[in-house]
mmCIF file of C-alpha atoms and ligand atoms in Angstrom:
data_model
loop_
_atom_site.group_PDB
_atom_site.id
_atom_site.type_symbol
_atom_site.label_atom_id
_atom_site.label_comp_id
_atom_site.label_asym_id
_atom_site.label_seq_id
_atom_site.Cartn_x
_atom_site.Cartn_y
_atom_site.Cartn_z
ATOM 1 C CA MET A 1158 234.964 8.584 16.394
ATOM 2 C CA THR A 1159 238.227 10.224 17.403
ATOM 3 C CA PRO A 1160 240.562 11.004 14.535
ATOM 4 C CA THR A 1161 244.203 10.291 15.182
ATOM 5 C CA PRO A 1162 245.858 13.661 15.802
ATOM 6 C CA THR A 1163 248.017 14.671 12.877
ATOM 7 C CA PRO A 1164 251.640 15.504 13.660
ATOM 8 C CA ASP A 1165 251.392 18.537 11.358
ATOM 9 C CA SER A 1166 253.243 21.266 13.189
ATOM 10 C CA SER A 1167 251.918 24.051 10.935
ATOM 11 C CA HIS A 1168 248.998 24.180 13.348
ATOM 12 C CA ALA A 1169 251.374 25.382 16.054
ATOM 13 C CA THR A 1170 250.463 28.850 17.284
ATOM 14 C CA ALA A 1171 253.640 29.613 19.202
ATOM 15 C CA LEU A 1172 256.641 31.167 17.494
ATOM 16 C CA SER A 1173 260.195 30.201 18.284
ATOM 17 C CA THR A 1174 262.401 32.960 19.689
ATOM 18 C CA GLN A 1175 264.265 32.986 16.414
ATOM 19 C CA ALA A 1176 261.069 33.469 14.399
ATOM 20 C CA GLU A 1177 259.901 36.100 16.884
ATOM 21 C CA ASP A 1178 263.147 37.942 16.343
ATOM 22 C CA MET A 1179 262.721 37.711 12.575
ATOM 23 C CA LEU A 1180 259.178 39.139 12.832
ATOM 24 C CA GLN A 1181 260.477 42.042 14.869
ATOM 25 C CA ARG A 1182 263.085 42.873 12.243
ATOM 26 C CA PHE A 1183 260.411 42.426 9.556
ATOM 27 C CA ARG A 1184 258.242 45.000 11.308
ATOM 28 C CA ALA A 1185 261.188 47.373 11.440
ATOM 29 C CA GLY A 1186 261.427 47.185 7.642
ATOM 30 C CA ASP A 1187 264.390 44.814 7.347
ATOM 31 C CA LEU A 1188 264.414 43.407 3.796
ATOM 32 C CA ARG A 1189 266.470 40.394 4.793
ATOM 33 C CA ALA A 1190 263.813 39.474 7.327
ATOM 34 C CA LEU A 1191 261.211 39.880 4.571
ATOM 35 C CA GLY A 1192 263.189 37.509 2.347
ATOM 36 C CA ARG A 1193 263.522 34.963 5.150
ATOM 37 C CA LEU A 1194 259.853 35.104 5.970
ATOM 38 C CA LEU A 1195 258.933 34.568 2.325
ATOM 39 C CA THR A 1196 261.220 31.538 2.253
ATOM 40 C CA LEU A 1197 259.659 30.224 5.460
ATOM 41 C CA VAL A 1198 256.212 30.481 3.908
ATOM 42 C CA GLU A 1199 257.286 29.157 0.527
ATOM 43 C CA ASN A 1200 258.815 26.075 2.121
ATOM 44 C CA GLN A 1201 255.799 25.473 4.345
ATOM 45 C CA HIS A 1202 258.061 25.669 7.361
ATOM 46 C CA ALA A 1203 256.593 24.585 10.679
ATOM 47 C CA GLN A 1204 256.527 28.204 11.896
ATOM 48 C CA ALA A 1205 254.874 29.593 8.765
ATOM 49 C CA GLY A 1206 251.284 29.244 9.961
ATOM 50 C CA ALA A 1207 251.951 31.024 13.251
ATOM 51 C CA ALA A 1208 253.920 33.782 11.532
ATOM 52 C CA LEU A 1209 251.086 34.370 9.034
ATOM 53 C CA THR A 1210 248.536 34.581 11.829
ATOM 54 C CA ARG A 1211 250.631 37.310 13.409
ATOM 55 C CA LEU A 1212 251.069 39.203 10.144
ATOM 56 C CA TYR A 1213 247.592 38.927 8.761
ATOM 57 C CA PRO A 1214 246.096 41.927 10.610
ATOM 58 C CA SER A 1215 248.571 44.241 8.825
ATOM 59 C CA ALA A 1216 247.832 42.787 5.372
ATOM 60 C CA GLY A 1217 245.077 43.233 2.822
ATOM 61 C CA GLN A 1218 245.743 46.847 1.938
ATOM 62 C CA ALA A 1219 247.668 46.349 -1.283
ATOM 63 C CA TYR A 1220 246.226 46.429 -4.756
ATOM 64 C CA ARG A 1221 247.057 43.188 -6.548
ATOM 65 C CA VAL A 1222 247.569 42.972 -10.285
ATOM 66 C CA GLY A 1223 248.136 39.562 -11.873
ATOM 67 C CA LEU A 1224 249.858 39.059 -15.217
ATOM 68 C CA THR A 1225 249.428 35.702 -16.806
ATOM 69 C CA GLY A 1226 250.332 34.144 -20.139
ATOM 70 C CA ALA A 1227 252.354 31.404 -21.814
ATOM 71 C CA PRO A 1228 256.070 31.019 -21.048
ATOM 72 C CA GLY A 1229 258.023 33.525 -23.129
ATOM 73 C CA ALA A 1230 255.056 35.829 -23.754
ATOM 74 C CA GLY A 1231 256.938 38.679 -22.094
ATOM 75 C CA LYS A 1232 255.334 38.675 -18.665
ATOM 76 C CA SER A 1233 258.536 39.366 -16.757
ATOM 77 C CA THR A 1234 259.502 42.078 -19.223
ATOM 78 C CA LEU A 1235 256.147 43.852 -18.880
ATOM 79 C CA VAL A 1236 256.027 43.334 -15.119
ATOM 80 C CA SER A 1237 259.454 44.941 -14.720
ATOM 81 C CA ARG A 1238 258.418 47.911 -16.803
ATOM 82 C CA ILE A 1239 255.111 48.445 -15.021
ATOM 83 C CA ALA A 1240 256.833 48.069 -11.661
ATOM 84 C CA GLY A 1241 259.483 50.541 -12.757
ATOM 85 C CA ALA A 1242 256.859 53.085 -13.844
ATOM 86 C CA TRP A 1243 254.931 52.760 -10.592
ATOM 87 C CA ALA A 1244 258.101 53.035 -8.565
ATOM 88 C CA ALA A 1245 259.099 56.167 -10.456
ATOM 89 C CA ALA A 1246 255.677 57.601 -9.587
ATOM 90 C CA GLY A 1247 256.440 57.054 -5.918
ATOM 91 C CA ARG A 1248 254.508 53.861 -5.244
ATOM 92 C CA SER A 1249 255.983 50.995 -3.288
ATOM 93 C CA VAL A 1250 255.781 47.887 -5.438
ATOM 94 C CA ALA A 1251 256.561 44.232 -4.897
ATOM 95 C CA VAL A 1252 256.762 41.711 -7.714
ATOM 96 C CA LEU A 1253 256.045 38.066 -7.122
ATOM 97 C CA ALA A 1254 256.823 35.659 -9.946
ATOM 98 C CA MET A 1255 255.067 32.361 -9.385
ATOM 99 C CA ASP A 1256 256.895 30.882 -12.286
ATOM 100 C CA PRO A 1257 259.475 28.116 -12.076
ATOM 101 C CA THR A 1258 260.277 28.388 -15.779
ATOM 102 C CA SER A 1259 261.510 31.942 -15.618
ATOM 103 C CA PRO A 1260 263.415 33.036 -12.552
ATOM 104 C CA PHE A 1261 263.419 36.796 -12.258
ATOM 105 C CA THR A 1262 266.027 38.762 -14.109
ATOM 106 C CA GLY A 1263 264.318 42.044 -13.325
ATOM 107 C CA GLY A 1264 267.501 43.209 -11.641
ATOM 108 C CA ALA A 1265 269.038 43.542 -15.055
ATOM 109 C CA LEU A 1266 266.299 45.987 -15.986
ATOM 110 C CA LEU A 1267 266.024 47.975 -12.836
ATOM 111 C CA GLY A 1268 269.317 47.566 -11.090
ATOM 112 C CA ASP A 1269 270.100 46.166 -7.667
ATOM 113 C CA ARG A 1270 269.961 49.595 -6.122
ATOM 114 C CA ILE A 1271 266.232 49.799 -6.697
ATOM 115 C CA ARG A 1272 265.667 46.148 -5.996
ATOM 116 C CA PHE A 1273 266.831 46.171 -2.449
ATOM 117 C CA GLN A 1274 265.431 49.216 -0.792
ATOM 118 C CA SER A 1275 262.776 49.147 1.823
ATOM 119 C CA PRO A 1276 259.252 50.314 0.894
ATOM 120 C CA GLN A 1277 259.346 52.654 3.859
ATOM 121 C CA ALA A 1278 262.220 54.552 2.271
ATOM 122 C CA GLU A 1279 261.328 58.195 1.829
ATOM 123 C CA GLY A 1280 261.250 60.436 -1.197
ATOM 124 C CA GLY A 1281 261.507 60.184 -4.974
ATOM 125 C CA ALA A 1282 261.459 56.895 -6.799
ATOM 126 C CA LYS A 1283 260.302 54.059 -4.591
ATOM 127 C CA PRO A 1284 261.949 50.663 -4.411
ATOM 128 C CA VAL A 1285 260.752 47.573 -6.221
ATOM 129 C CA PHE A 1286 261.102 44.238 -4.510
ATOM 130 C CA PHE A 1287 261.398 41.170 -6.737
ATOM 131 C CA ARG A 1288 260.813 37.652 -5.641
ATOM 132 C CA SER A 1289 260.576 34.459 -7.675
ATOM 133 C CA ALA A 1290 258.832 31.456 -6.210
ATOM 134 C CA ALA A 1291 257.575 28.102 -7.403
ATOM 135 C CA SER A 1292 261.018 26.602 -7.270
ATOM 136 C CA ARG A 1293 260.245 23.819 -4.863
ATOM 137 C CA GLY A 1294 257.192 22.170 -6.302
ATOM 138 C CA HIS A 1295 254.752 23.830 -3.941
ATOM 139 C CA THR A 1296 253.669 21.009 -1.727
ATOM 140 C CA GLY A 1297 251.174 23.391 -0.215
ATOM 141 C CA GLY A 1298 249.608 24.217 -3.585
ATOM 142 C CA LEU A 1299 250.266 27.213 -5.772
ATOM 143 C CA ALA A 1300 247.139 29.149 -4.830
ATOM 144 C CA LYS A 1301 247.937 28.793 -1.142
ATOM 145 C CA THR A 1302 251.577 29.773 -1.552
ATOM 146 C CA THR A 1303 250.596 32.787 -3.665
ATOM 147 C CA GLU A 1304 248.105 33.960 -1.080
ATOM 148 C CA GLU A 1305 250.546 33.461 1.778
ATOM 149 C CA MET A 1306 253.457 35.206 0.076
ATOM 150 C CA SER A 1307 251.160 38.062 -0.963
ATOM 151 C CA VAL A 1308 250.024 38.497 2.619
ATOM 152 C CA VAL A 1309 253.651 38.695 3.759
ATOM 153 C CA LEU A 1310 254.435 41.350 1.134
ATOM 154 C CA GLU A 1311 251.335 43.346 2.016
ATOM 155 C CA ALA A 1312 252.138 43.198 5.712
ATOM 156 C CA PHE A 1313 255.586 44.545 4.920
ATOM 157 C CA GLY A 1314 253.871 47.651 3.567
ATOM 158 C CA TYR A 1315 253.845 47.403 -0.219
ATOM 159 C CA GLU A 1316 250.992 49.320 -1.816
ATOM 160 C CA ARG A 1317 250.967 47.380 -5.051
ATOM 161 C CA LEU A 1318 251.660 43.749 -5.828
ATOM 162 C CA LEU A 1319 252.401 42.513 -9.319
ATOM 163 C CA ILE A 1320 252.006 38.770 -9.552
ATOM 164 C CA GLU A 1321 253.375 36.945 -12.574
ATOM 165 C CA SER A 1322 252.140 33.445 -13.334
ATOM 166 C CA VAL A 1323 252.250 30.977 -16.184
ATOM 167 C CA GLY A 1324 248.818 30.955 -17.750
ATOM 168 C CA VAL A 1325 248.613 27.232 -18.203
ATOM 169 C CA GLY A 1326 245.495 25.384 -17.110
ATOM 170 C CA GLN A 1327 244.418 25.882 -13.536
ATOM 171 C CA VAL A 1328 247.486 27.873 -12.501
ATOM 172 C CA GLY A 1329 246.498 31.033 -14.328
ATOM 173 C CA LEU A 1330 242.976 30.804 -12.994
ATOM 174 C CA ASP A 1331 244.113 30.273 -9.410
ATOM 175 C CA ILE A 1332 246.335 33.298 -9.505
ATOM 176 C CA ALA A 1333 243.654 35.449 -11.068
ATOM 177 C CA GLU A 1334 241.543 34.635 -8.039
ATOM 178 C CA ALA A 1335 244.195 36.129 -5.778
ATOM 179 C CA CYS A 1336 244.263 39.402 -7.770
ATOM 180 C CA ASP A 1337 242.040 42.435 -8.205
ATOM 181 C CA THR A 1338 243.014 43.090 -11.812
ATOM 182 C CA THR A 1339 244.089 40.317 -14.163
ATOM 183 C CA VAL A 1340 246.075 41.024 -17.312
ATOM 184 C CA VAL A 1341 246.271 38.175 -19.819
ATOM 185 C CA ILE A 1342 249.207 38.388 -22.225
ATOM 186 C CA VAL A 1343 249.312 36.682 -25.592
ATOM 187 C CA VAL A 1344 251.834 36.839 -28.413
ATOM 188 C CA PRO A 1345 251.386 36.538 -32.182
ATOM 189 C CA GLU A 1346 253.828 33.682 -32.689
ATOM 190 C CA SER A 1347 251.989 30.974 -30.775
ATOM 191 C CA GLY A 1348 249.180 29.841 -33.067
ATOM 192 C CA ASP A 1349 247.193 28.086 -30.379
ATOM 193 C CA ASP A 1350 246.581 31.174 -28.285
ATOM 194 C CA ILE A 1351 242.943 31.595 -29.255
ATOM 195 C CA GLN A 1352 242.269 27.994 -28.264
ATOM 196 C CA ALA A 1353 244.027 28.467 -24.936
ATOM 197 C CA LEU A 1354 242.078 31.644 -24.357
ATOM 198 C CA LYS A 1355 238.793 29.954 -25.047
ATOM 199 C CA ALA A 1356 239.808 27.277 -22.566
ATOM 200 C CA GLY A 1357 239.535 29.796 -19.771
ATOM 201 C CA LEU A 1358 242.038 32.624 -19.932
ATOM 202 C CA LEU A 1359 239.592 34.860 -21.767
ATOM 203 C CA GLU A 1360 237.187 34.441 -18.877
ATOM 204 C CA ILE A 1361 239.603 35.750 -16.303
ATOM 205 C CA ALA A 1362 241.033 38.668 -18.306
ATOM 206 C CA ASP A 1363 240.185 42.174 -17.198
ATOM 207 C CA ILE A 1364 242.678 43.440 -19.751
ATOM 208 C CA LEU A 1365 244.003 41.574 -22.789
ATOM 209 C CA VAL A 1366 247.465 42.359 -24.065
ATOM 210 C CA VAL A 1367 248.991 41.351 -27.372
ATOM 211 C CA ASN A 1368 252.686 41.697 -26.610
ATOM 212 C CA LYS A 1369 255.527 41.572 -29.151
ATOM 213 C CA CYS A 1370 253.582 43.855 -31.476
ATOM 214 C CA ASP A 1371 256.856 44.262 -33.358
ATOM 215 C CA ARG A 1372 256.301 40.712 -34.626
ATOM 216 C CA PRO A 1373 254.125 39.883 -37.651
ATOM 217 C CA GLY A 1374 250.564 38.828 -36.937
ATOM 218 C CA ALA A 1375 250.000 41.043 -33.913
ATOM 219 C CA ARG A 1376 247.168 43.018 -35.478
ATOM 220 C CA ALA A 1377 245.513 39.887 -36.862
ATOM 221 C CA LEU A 1378 245.603 38.357 -33.392
ATOM 222 C CA MET A 1379 244.107 41.525 -31.985
ATOM 223 C CA THR A 1380 241.209 41.264 -34.453
ATOM 224 C CA GLN A 1381 240.656 37.610 -33.529
ATOM 225 C CA LEU A 1382 240.591 38.540 -29.858
ATOM 226 C CA HIS A 1383 238.105 41.316 -30.492
ATOM 227 C CA GLU A 1384 235.854 38.798 -32.200
ATOM 228 C CA ALA A 1385 236.199 36.271 -29.387
ATOM 229 C CA LEU A 1386 235.383 39.020 -26.884
ATOM 230 C CA HIS A 1387 232.406 40.156 -28.904
ATOM 231 C CA TYR A 1388 230.826 36.712 -28.565
ATOM 232 C CA ARG A 1389 231.531 36.622 -24.895
ATOM 233 C CA THR A 1390 230.448 40.055 -23.805
ATOM 234 C CA HIS A 1391 226.849 40.472 -22.752
ATOM 235 C CA ALA A 1392 226.578 44.218 -22.952
ATOM 236 C CA GLN A 1393 225.567 44.689 -19.335
ATOM 237 C CA LYS A 1394 225.118 48.253 -18.245
ATOM 238 C CA GLY A 1395 227.992 49.351 -16.104
ATOM 239 C CA ALA A 1396 229.909 46.153 -16.851
ATOM 240 C CA TRP A 1397 233.638 46.378 -17.360
ATOM 241 C CA GLN A 1398 234.678 46.321 -21.005
ATOM 242 C CA VAL A 1399 237.699 44.144 -21.677
ATOM 243 C CA GLU A 1400 240.010 45.961 -24.082
ATOM 244 C CA VAL A 1401 242.737 44.494 -26.244
ATOM 245 C CA LEU A 1402 245.998 46.441 -26.095
ATOM 246 C CA LEU A 1403 249.122 46.146 -28.216
ATOM 247 C CA THR A 1404 252.474 46.351 -26.443
ATOM 248 C CA CYS A 1405 256.145 45.901 -27.117
ATOM 249 C CA GLY A 1406 258.213 44.905 -24.125
ATOM 250 C CA HIS A 1407 261.413 46.017 -25.811
ATOM 251 C CA THR A 1408 260.508 49.528 -26.943
ATOM 252 C CA GLY A 1409 257.908 50.159 -24.267
ATOM 253 C CA GLU A 1410 255.248 50.906 -26.881
ATOM 254 C CA GLY A 1411 251.729 50.633 -25.465
ATOM 255 C CA LEU A 1412 252.907 50.376 -21.871
ATOM 256 C CA GLU A 1413 251.651 53.771 -20.840
ATOM 257 C CA GLU A 1414 248.219 52.767 -22.121
ATOM 258 C CA LEU A 1415 248.454 49.439 -20.270
ATOM 259 C CA GLY A 1416 249.281 51.269 -17.052
ATOM 260 C CA ALA A 1417 246.364 53.643 -17.641
ATOM 261 C CA GLN A 1418 244.010 50.737 -18.327
ATOM 262 C CA ILE A 1419 245.021 49.072 -15.048
ATOM 263 C CA GLU A 1420 244.182 52.324 -13.239
ATOM 264 C CA ARG A 1421 240.848 52.477 -15.068
ATOM 265 C CA HIS A 1422 239.982 48.963 -13.992
ATOM 266 C CA ARG A 1423 240.913 49.781 -10.423
ATOM 267 C CA ALA A 1424 238.743 52.908 -10.515
ATOM 268 C CA HIS A 1425 235.909 50.874 -12.054
ATOM 269 C CA LEU A 1426 236.088 48.326 -9.224
ATOM 270 C CA LEU A 1427 236.189 51.039 -6.593
ATOM 271 C CA GLU A 1428 233.188 52.758 -8.125
ATOM 272 C CA HIS A 1429 231.042 49.704 -8.886
ATOM 273 C CA VAL A 1430 232.141 47.289 -6.192
ATOM 274 C CA GLY A 1431 233.674 49.403 -3.455
ATOM 275 C CA SER A 1432 236.852 48.786 -1.506
ATOM 276 C CA GLU A 1433 235.186 46.806 1.269
ATOM 277 C CA ARG A 1434 233.508 44.400 -1.090
ATOM 278 C CA ILE A 1435 236.654 44.091 -3.216
ATOM 279 C CA ARG A 1436 238.417 42.868 -0.103
ATOM 280 C CA ARG A 1437 235.570 40.641 0.935
ATOM 281 C CA GLU A 1438 235.289 38.961 -2.488
ATOM 282 C CA ARG A 1439 239.021 38.450 -2.658
ATOM 283 C CA LEU A 1440 238.880 36.900 0.790
ATOM 284 C CA ARG A 1441 235.967 34.697 -0.249
ATOM 285 C CA ARG A 1442 237.928 33.341 -3.232
ATOM 286 C CA ALA A 1443 241.096 32.932 -1.194
ATOM 287 C CA LEU A 1444 239.322 31.124 1.604
ATOM 288 C CA LEU A 1445 237.709 28.651 -0.767
ATOM 289 C CA ASN A 1446 241.085 27.915 -2.328
ATOM 290 C CA LEU A 1447 242.723 27.576 1.083
ATOM 291 C CA VAL A 1448 240.083 25.201 2.383
ATOM 292 C CA ARG A 1449 240.371 23.109 -0.781
ATOM 293 C CA GLU A 1450 244.125 23.044 -0.376
ATOM 294 C CA GLU A 1451 244.028 22.155 3.326
ATOM 295 C CA LEU A 1452 241.632 19.318 2.514
ATOM 296 C CA ARG A 1453 243.910 18.031 -0.195
ATOM 297 C CA VAL A 1454 246.948 18.143 2.069
ATOM 298 C CA ALA A 1455 245.064 16.566 4.971
ATOM 299 C CA ALA A 1456 243.879 13.773 2.681
ATOM 300 C CA ALA A 1457 247.382 13.165 1.348
ATOM 301 C CA GLU A 1458 248.812 13.082 4.881
ATOM 302 C CA ALA A 1459 246.142 10.654 6.052
ATOM 303 C CA PHE A 1460 246.710 8.395 3.034
ATOM 304 C CA ALA A 1461 250.445 8.382 3.669
ATOM 305 C CA ALA A 1462 249.676 7.246 7.211
ATOM 306 C CA GLY A 1463 247.403 4.455 5.932
ATOM 307 C CA ARG A 1464 244.176 6.212 6.878
ATOM 308 C CA LEU A 1465 241.331 8.085 5.306
ATOM 309 C CA PRO A 1466 241.015 11.726 6.403
ATOM 310 C CA ASP A 1467 238.143 10.743 8.712
ATOM 311 C CA GLY A 1468 240.519 8.481 10.632
ATOM 312 C CA ARG A 1469 239.384 5.082 9.367
ATOM 313 C CA ALA A 1470 242.099 2.610 8.437
ATOM 314 C CA LEU A 1471 242.580 2.352 4.674
ATOM 315 C CA GLU A 1472 243.440 -1.344 4.226
ATOM 316 C CA PRO A 1473 240.194 -2.833 5.608
ATOM 317 C CA LEU A 1474 238.241 -0.506 3.318
ATOM 318 C CA LEU A 1475 240.269 -1.629 0.320
ATOM 319 C CA ASP A 1476 239.476 -5.212 1.361
ATOM 320 C CA GLN A 1477 235.799 -4.348 1.483
ATOM 321 C CA VAL A 1478 235.820 -2.796 -1.986
ATOM 322 C CA LEU A 1479 237.851 -5.632 -3.501
ATOM 323 C CA GLY A 1480 235.583 -8.130 -1.731
ATOM 324 C CA GLY A 1481 232.570 -6.624 -3.431
ATOM 325 C CA GLN A 1482 230.963 -5.203 -0.272
ATOM 326 C CA SER A 1483 231.510 -1.584 -1.240
ATOM 327 C CA ASP A 1484 232.764 0.625 -4.045
ATOM 328 C CA PRO A 1485 235.291 3.475 -4.116
ATOM 329 C CA PHE A 1486 232.648 6.085 -4.951
ATOM 330 C CA ALA A 1487 230.602 5.269 -1.895
ATOM 331 C CA VAL A 1488 233.732 5.176 0.307
ATOM 332 C CA ALA A 1489 234.823 8.609 -0.937
ATOM 333 C CA ARG A 1490 231.361 10.123 -0.437
ATOM 334 C CA ASP A 1491 231.064 8.559 2.977
ATOM 335 C CA THR A 1492 234.502 9.861 3.979
ATOM 336 C CA VAL A 1493 233.626 13.427 3.128
ATOM 337 C CA ARG A 1494 230.234 13.112 4.827
ATOM 338 C CA ARG A 1495 231.894 11.813 7.999
ATOM 339 C CA LEU A 1496 234.542 14.507 7.834
ATOM 340 C CA PHE A 1497 231.986 17.301 7.660
ATOM 341 C CA ALA A 1498 229.880 15.693 10.377
ATOM 342 C CA GLN A 1499 232.795 15.709 12.816
ATOM 343 C CA GLY A 1500 232.084 19.191 14.045
ATOM 344 C CA ASP A 1501 228.421 18.347 14.781
ATOM 345 C CA THR A 1502 227.282 17.352 18.209
HETATM 346 N N1 GDP B 2907 260.378 40.835 -30.028
HETATM 347 C C1 GDP B 2907 259.950 41.020 -28.804
HETATM 348 N N2 GDP B 2907 260.481 40.304 -27.799
HETATM 349 C C2 GDP B 2907 260.030 40.524 -26.545
HETATM 350 C C3 GDP B 2907 259.015 41.456 -26.258
HETATM 351 N N3 GDP B 2907 258.750 41.430 -24.924
HETATM 352 C C4 GDP B 2907 259.596 40.499 -24.412
HETATM 353 N N4 GDP B 2907 260.363 39.944 -25.368
HETATM 354 C C5 GDP B 2907 261.387 38.900 -25.225
HETATM 355 O O1 GDP B 2907 260.741 37.653 -25.054
HETATM 356 C C6 GDP B 2907 261.516 36.805 -24.229
HETATM 357 C C7 GDP B 2907 260.665 36.304 -23.050
HETATM 358 O O2 GDP B 2907 260.347 37.393 -22.190
HETATM 359 P P1 GDP B 2907 259.973 37.206 -20.667
HETATM 360 O O3 GDP B 2907 259.590 38.539 -20.170
HETATM 361 O O4 GDP B 2907 261.038 36.485 -19.941
HETATM 362 O O5 GDP B 2907 258.702 36.247 -20.822
HETATM 363 P P2 GDP B 2907 257.889 35.450 -19.691
HETATM 364 O O6 GDP B 2907 258.336 34.020 -19.772
HETATM 365 O O7 GDP B 2907 256.466 35.577 -20.123
HETATM 366 O O8 GDP B 2907 258.155 36.088 -18.372
HETATM 367 C C8 GDP B 2907 262.691 37.638 -23.764
HETATM 368 O O9 GDP B 2907 263.793 37.304 -24.575
HETATM 369 C C9 GDP B 2907 262.243 39.065 -24.005
HETATM 370 O O10 GDP B 2907 263.321 39.923 -24.232
HETATM 371 C C10 GDP B 2907 258.464 42.214 -27.352
HETATM 372 O O11 GDP B 2907 257.554 43.036 -27.203
HETATM 373 N N5 GDP B 2907 258.976 41.948 -28.579
HETATM 374 MG MG1 MG B 2908 258.807 35.312 -16.547
#
């Protein structure tokens, strides 16, 4: 069986002269080229795949910290402050907000001067680069876009990535998979936080933060979280202990401790996992997500063209099911089986 070739140009390996030119400027540290490349990737432009293939060898060196939580929890506020502290300590930091509900206003906190310097700039406080994404619905899938944009930022030379995401359902989990350290942020005012946490966020947290500790109920929430953690933690020797920290995004209270805890988690991973395996496990998770995403997109494209992903025409199969000769479950199973058998000889 020969599947109809898909017209998907993202498989193209050649770069246009224009894209080639952009890559060259990117490599020279041009921030506008970085911005353009991120847009290219975010929009799933036809040249994105080829550009990523070219950049990938220079990526993978950054440490990625994800901050996730409900809209309004203070993620952007905390991210800006952590980024600012790291930058002041001489680290090159990029911030990626995968959050359509809250476009980045970090400039107001850090100033455009810091925002738009190149990470290769020498001396003193390093620049912070801010980028908001998730504005175009992410046809390629959020996990894929996050991974791709992170790779671009890493290839540009940033040492640290801070990735902000809305911790709702699968989104928070996907982004945690792209990160080395995951910080889950909750606030006292939303009563359903414990429920949401039990639904998965607690599982992905390396560090738990109760932000807005200036609001009533912060300590009570902290106690509840401690209890929830107590039931979860199997006191494994050498296992990482999830701590609950109190912060205030406005005054900066607790932020030094949060920064220190992130460093502790990083040191813990380096000691117990090792940098090579950290990279390998991150790659493993990313690859699984990417394959899943490519399958989903390939299936959607085939459906739009009236086919199943294995190339069979859709209508006759619908006829068969409606005529009682088959059922959708068998068709779906069979499709996947055929798809995976395609590479066999
Ligand atoms: N009272 C109080 N407000 C805060 C605190 N941290 C952030 N905020 C405010 O909460 C609102 C949402 O913050 P933002 O960082 O945009 O939340 P995000 O949607 O999670 O990124 C903003 O008005 C912040 O100024 C805090 O510790 N205490
Ligand atoms: Mg935000």
